[in-house]
PDB file of C-alpha atoms in Angstrom:
ATOM      1  CA  MET F   1       0.000   0.000   0.000  1.00 87.00           C
ATOM      2  CA  ARG F   2       2.915   2.314   0.786  1.00 92.00           C
ATOM      3  CA  GLU F   3       4.340   1.779  -2.682  1.00 94.00           C
ATOM      4  CA  ILE F   4       1.018   2.772  -4.255  1.00 93.00           C
ATOM      5  CA  ASP F   5       0.767   5.882  -2.062  1.00 94.00           C
ATOM      6  CA  ASN F   6       4.360   6.881  -2.864  1.00 94.00           C
ATOM      7  CA  ARG F   7       3.784   6.519  -6.591  1.00 94.00           C
ATOM      8  CA  LEU F   8       0.485   8.432  -6.430  1.00 93.00           C
ATOM      9  CA  GLU F   9       2.362  11.307  -4.758  1.00 92.00           C
ATOM     10  CA  GLN F  10       4.782  11.426  -7.698  1.00 93.00           C
ATOM     11  CA  LEU F  11       2.071  11.483 -10.367  1.00 91.00           C
ATOM     12  CA  PRO F  12       0.319  14.698 -11.439  1.00 87.00           C
ATOM     13  CA  LYS F  13      -2.731  15.615  -9.380  1.00 88.00           C
ATOM     14  CA  GLY F  14      -6.006  16.908 -10.717  1.00 89.00           C
ATOM     15  CA  THR F  15      -8.319  15.980 -13.548  1.00 89.00           C
ATOM     16  CA  LEU F  16      -7.434  15.686 -17.192  1.00 87.00           C
ATOM     17  CA  THR F  17     -10.000  17.635 -19.181  1.00 87.00           C
ATOM     18  CA  TYR F  18     -10.323  18.703 -22.796  1.00 87.00           C
ATOM     19  CA  LYS F  19     -11.284  22.086 -24.201  1.00 86.00           C
ATOM     20  CA  ASN F  20     -12.136  22.891 -27.814  1.00 86.00           C
ATOM     21  CA  ILE F  21      -9.776  25.512 -29.184  1.00 83.00           C
ATOM     22  CA  ASN F  22      -9.980  26.381 -32.887  1.00 87.00           C
ATOM     23  CA  GLY F  23     -12.040  23.238 -33.448  1.00 88.00           C
ATOM     24  CA  LYS F  24      -9.442  20.906 -31.853  1.00 86.00           C
ATOM     25  CA  LYS F  25      -9.635  19.172 -28.497  1.00 87.00           C
ATOM     26  CA  GLN F  26      -6.748  20.309 -26.325  1.00 87.00           C
ATOM     27  CA  PRO F  27      -5.885  18.575 -23.015  1.00 88.00           C
ATOM     28  CA  TYR F  28      -5.694  20.538 -19.770  1.00 89.00           C
ATOM     29  CA  ILE F  29      -4.927  19.531 -16.223  1.00 90.00           C
ATOM     30  CA  GLN F  30      -7.481  21.042 -13.877  1.00 90.00           C
ATOM     31  CA  ARG F  31      -6.988  21.088 -10.124  1.00 89.00           C
ATOM     32  CA  THR F  32      -7.756  23.127  -7.037  1.00 87.00           C
ATOM     33  CA  VAL F  33      -4.967  25.169  -5.463  1.00 85.00           C
ATOM     34  CA  GLU F  34      -5.716  27.066  -2.251  1.00 87.00           C
ATOM     35  CA  GLY F  35      -9.447  26.899  -2.952  1.00 87.00           C
ATOM     36  CA  LYS F  36      -9.180  28.171  -6.537  1.00 89.00           C
ATOM     37  CA  SER F  37      -9.661  26.150  -9.710  1.00 86.00           C
ATOM     38  CA  VAL F  38      -6.511  26.221 -11.847  1.00 88.00           C
ATOM     39  CA  SER F  39      -6.115  24.921 -15.408  1.00 86.00           C
ATOM     40  CA  CYS F  40      -2.784  24.121 -16.987  1.00 87.00           C
ATOM     41  CA  TYR F  41      -2.402  23.471 -20.726  1.00 87.00           C
ATOM     42  CA  VAL F  42      -0.547  20.251 -21.598  1.00 89.00           C
ATOM     43  CA  LYS F  43       2.143  21.016 -24.163  1.00 88.00           C
ATOM     44  CA  LEU F  44       2.336  18.853 -27.256  1.00 85.00           C
ATOM     45  CA  SER F  45       5.774  17.553 -26.251  1.00 89.00           C
ATOM     46  CA  GLN F  46       4.446  16.410 -22.853  1.00 90.00           C
ATOM     47  CA  ARG F  47       1.108  14.898 -23.898  1.00 89.00           C
ATOM     48  CA  GLU F  48       2.160  11.281 -24.265  1.00 91.00           C
ATOM     49  CA  GLN F  49       3.847  11.256 -20.848  1.00 92.00           C
ATOM     50  CA  VAL F  50       1.004  13.137 -19.108  1.00 91.00           C
ATOM     51  CA  LEU F  51      -1.672  10.885 -20.605  1.00 91.00           C
ATOM     52  CA  ALA F  52       0.288   7.791 -19.506  1.00 94.00           C
ATOM     53  CA  GLU F  53       0.694   9.208 -15.994  1.00 93.00           C
ATOM     54  CA  PHE F  54      -3.032   9.931 -15.655  1.00 92.00           C
ATOM     55  CA  GLU F  55      -3.812   6.413 -16.884  1.00 94.00           C
ATOM     56  CA  GLU F  56      -1.385   4.996 -14.304  1.00 95.00           C
ATOM     57  CA  ARG F  57      -2.967   7.182 -11.580  1.00 93.00           C
ATOM     58  CA  GLY F  58      -6.388   5.760 -12.452  1.00 93.00           C
ATOM     59  CA  LYS F  59      -5.166   2.165 -12.323  1.00 95.00           C
ATOM     60  CA  LEU F  60      -3.313   2.675  -9.039  1.00 96.00           C
ATOM     61  CA  SER F  61      -6.327   4.391  -7.476  1.00 95.00           C
ATOM     62  CA  GLU F  62      -8.556   1.457  -8.458  1.00 96.00           C
ATOM     63  CA  GLU F  63      -6.005  -1.036  -7.085  1.00 96.00           C
ATOM     64  CA  LYS F  64      -5.835   0.915  -3.805  1.00 95.00           C
ATOM     65  CA  LYS F  65      -9.647   0.873  -3.511  1.00 96.00           C
ATOM     66  CA  ARG F  66      -9.678  -2.870  -4.164  1.00 95.00           C
ATOM     67  CA  LEU F  67      -7.001  -3.538  -1.536  1.00 93.00           C
ATOM     68  CA  LEU F  68      -8.730  -1.343   1.051  1.00 94.00           C
ATOM     69  CA  ALA F  69     -12.022  -3.160   0.459  1.00 94.00           C
ATOM     70  CA  TYR F  70     -10.212  -6.507   0.840  1.00 92.00           C
ATOM     71  CA  VAL F  71      -8.617  -5.440   4.147  1.00 89.00           C
ATOM     72  CA  ASP F  72     -11.962  -4.085   5.368  1.00 90.00           C
ATOM     73  CA  GLY F  73     -13.594  -7.421   4.549  1.00 88.00           C
ATOM     74  CA  LEU F  74     -10.918  -9.308   6.473  1.00 84.00           C
ATOM     75  CA  GLN F  75     -11.300  -7.001   9.468  1.00 84.00           C
ATOM     76  CA  ASN F  76     -15.071  -7.591   9.483  1.00 86.00           C
ATOM     77  CA  ILE F  77     -14.513 -11.358   9.437  1.00 82.00           C
ATOM     78  CA  LEU F  78     -12.078 -11.083  12.356  1.00 80.00           C
ATOM     79  CA  LYS F  79     -14.555  -8.939  14.336  1.00 83.00           C
ATOM     80  CA  ARG F  80     -17.202 -11.644  14.004  1.00 82.00           C
ATOM     81  CA  ASN F  81     -14.730 -14.485  14.647  1.00 79.00           C
ATOM     82  CA  PRO F  82     -12.193 -13.313  17.252  1.00 70.00           C
ATOM     83  CA  TYR F  83     -10.599 -16.772  17.417  1.00 72.00           C
ATOM     84  CA  LEU F  84      -9.335 -16.474  13.873  1.00 69.00           C
ATOM     85  CA  ASN F  85      -5.843 -15.041  13.744  1.00 65.00           C
ATOM     86  CA  ALA F  86      -2.384 -15.870  12.503  1.00 58.00           C
ATOM     87  CA  GLY F  87      -1.913 -18.346  15.379  1.00 60.00           C
ATOM     88  CA  VAL F  88      -4.729 -20.637  14.247  1.00 57.00           C
ATOM     89  CA  GLY F  89      -3.505 -23.597  12.245  1.00 56.00           C
ATOM     90  CA  CYS F  90      -5.299 -25.492   9.520  1.00 56.00           C
ATOM     91  CA  GLY F  91      -5.257 -29.198   8.896  1.00 55.00           C
ATOM     92  CA  TYR F  92      -5.457 -32.341  10.975  1.00 50.00           C
TER      93      TYR F  92
END
């Protein structure tokens, strides 16, 4: 989980949006800074990298949600069954 959090900190924050300028869709990064909405144009030379980073952010965020739900499910099982823990063996 720490690895996911560390990588998410390195990736750009905000939302990738598109605006029509001269009939072409142009990507922008939109985020909130000190309570104000700020948009930043993504330069042509940076687009491939920025798009890949936002895709990675989405995948890592989904993986983090999945892992948190898994841990939550395990904690609920342990609450209902306090005798289950790492010291309980399986088998005959």
